[in-house]
Amino acid sequence: MNAQDIIALTASHVKEQMQGDSTGHDWWHVYRVWKNAIQIARSETADLQVVELAALLHDIADWKFHNGDSTAGSRVAREWLQKCGLPQSELERVCDIVEGVSFKGANVKTEAMSIEGMIVQDADRLDALGAIGIARAFAYGGKDNRELYNPNSEPVFHSTPNEYRQSKGSTINHFYEKLLLLKDRMNTEAGKRLAQHRHSYMEAYLNRFLSEFEGRDLAENR
Ligand code: ADP
Ligand code: NI
């Protein structure tokens, strides 16, 4: 199989596996990350096939839903790519990215990554920001029985992946624990620029949310 065929086959396999998920990891999330990654890769020198395959496989088995096992994703990705007959060196590069890409807590150190990994991570993070990021956060929060907002609970900056995974804070707190931190953690120049845009939109949204929460908007518009 040539490179394009492997990408197309992987896309349809992942689509079939992830369709209908409601935790924010459905096929359309993967589709957006794939497209974002291709766009970011245009301004970098990177192996586009590795970028595309890693973007497509990056959430194939999320560590948060596998008892914190951070190797589940790369294991599943490896099996699939072996079946496709991807050469070993490319396979290793894709699997390294799948294993390293996910956010594991505000104070959890991230490991060094290849340029292809940085691109996929930026593309994934962009999809957690902006209007789509807001929608995904509340969808995930609902699925995970989290409150929308509780003014009596403060955001927590988690130091271990398990603490982060098991926390039960509100979805609004998640903005402070993760989403608003992402713009300063982008890897590429294009990623930084796009993240800043989406970040500003979320800040405006949070101001509005907190204003409506206390009915201040009503008082101001009487
Ligand atoms: P990915 O692996 O795609 O980077 P995550 O698995 O961390 O993203 O999260 C999927 C989506 O769910 C993201 O948009 C993320 O912000 C949201 N999410 C993750 N954890 C929480 C949480 N505790 N509360 C609300 N939303 C969350
Ligand atoms: Ni993702």
Coordinates of N, CA and C and ligand atoms in Angstrom, one line a residue, residues 25 29 33 58-59 124 136, ligand 2:
H25 N -14.6 12.8 22.0 CA -13.6 12.1 21.2 C -14.2 11.4 20.0
H29 N -13.9 15.1 16.1 CA -12.8 15.7 16.8 C -11.5 15.3 16.0
V33 N -8.7 17.7 14.1 CA -7.3 17.6 14.5 C -6.5 17.3 13.2
H58 N -4.5 9.6 17.2 CA -4.0 10.1 18.5 C -5.0 9.8 19.7
D59 N -6.3 9.6 19.4 CA -7.2 9.3 20.5 C -7.8 8.0 20.4
D124 N -4.4 19.2 18.3 CA -5.3 18.6 19.3 C -5.7 19.7 20.3
R136 N -17.1 21.2 23.7 CA -16.5 19.9 24.1 C -16.4 19.8 25.7
Ligands
NI2 NI -7.7 14.6 20.9

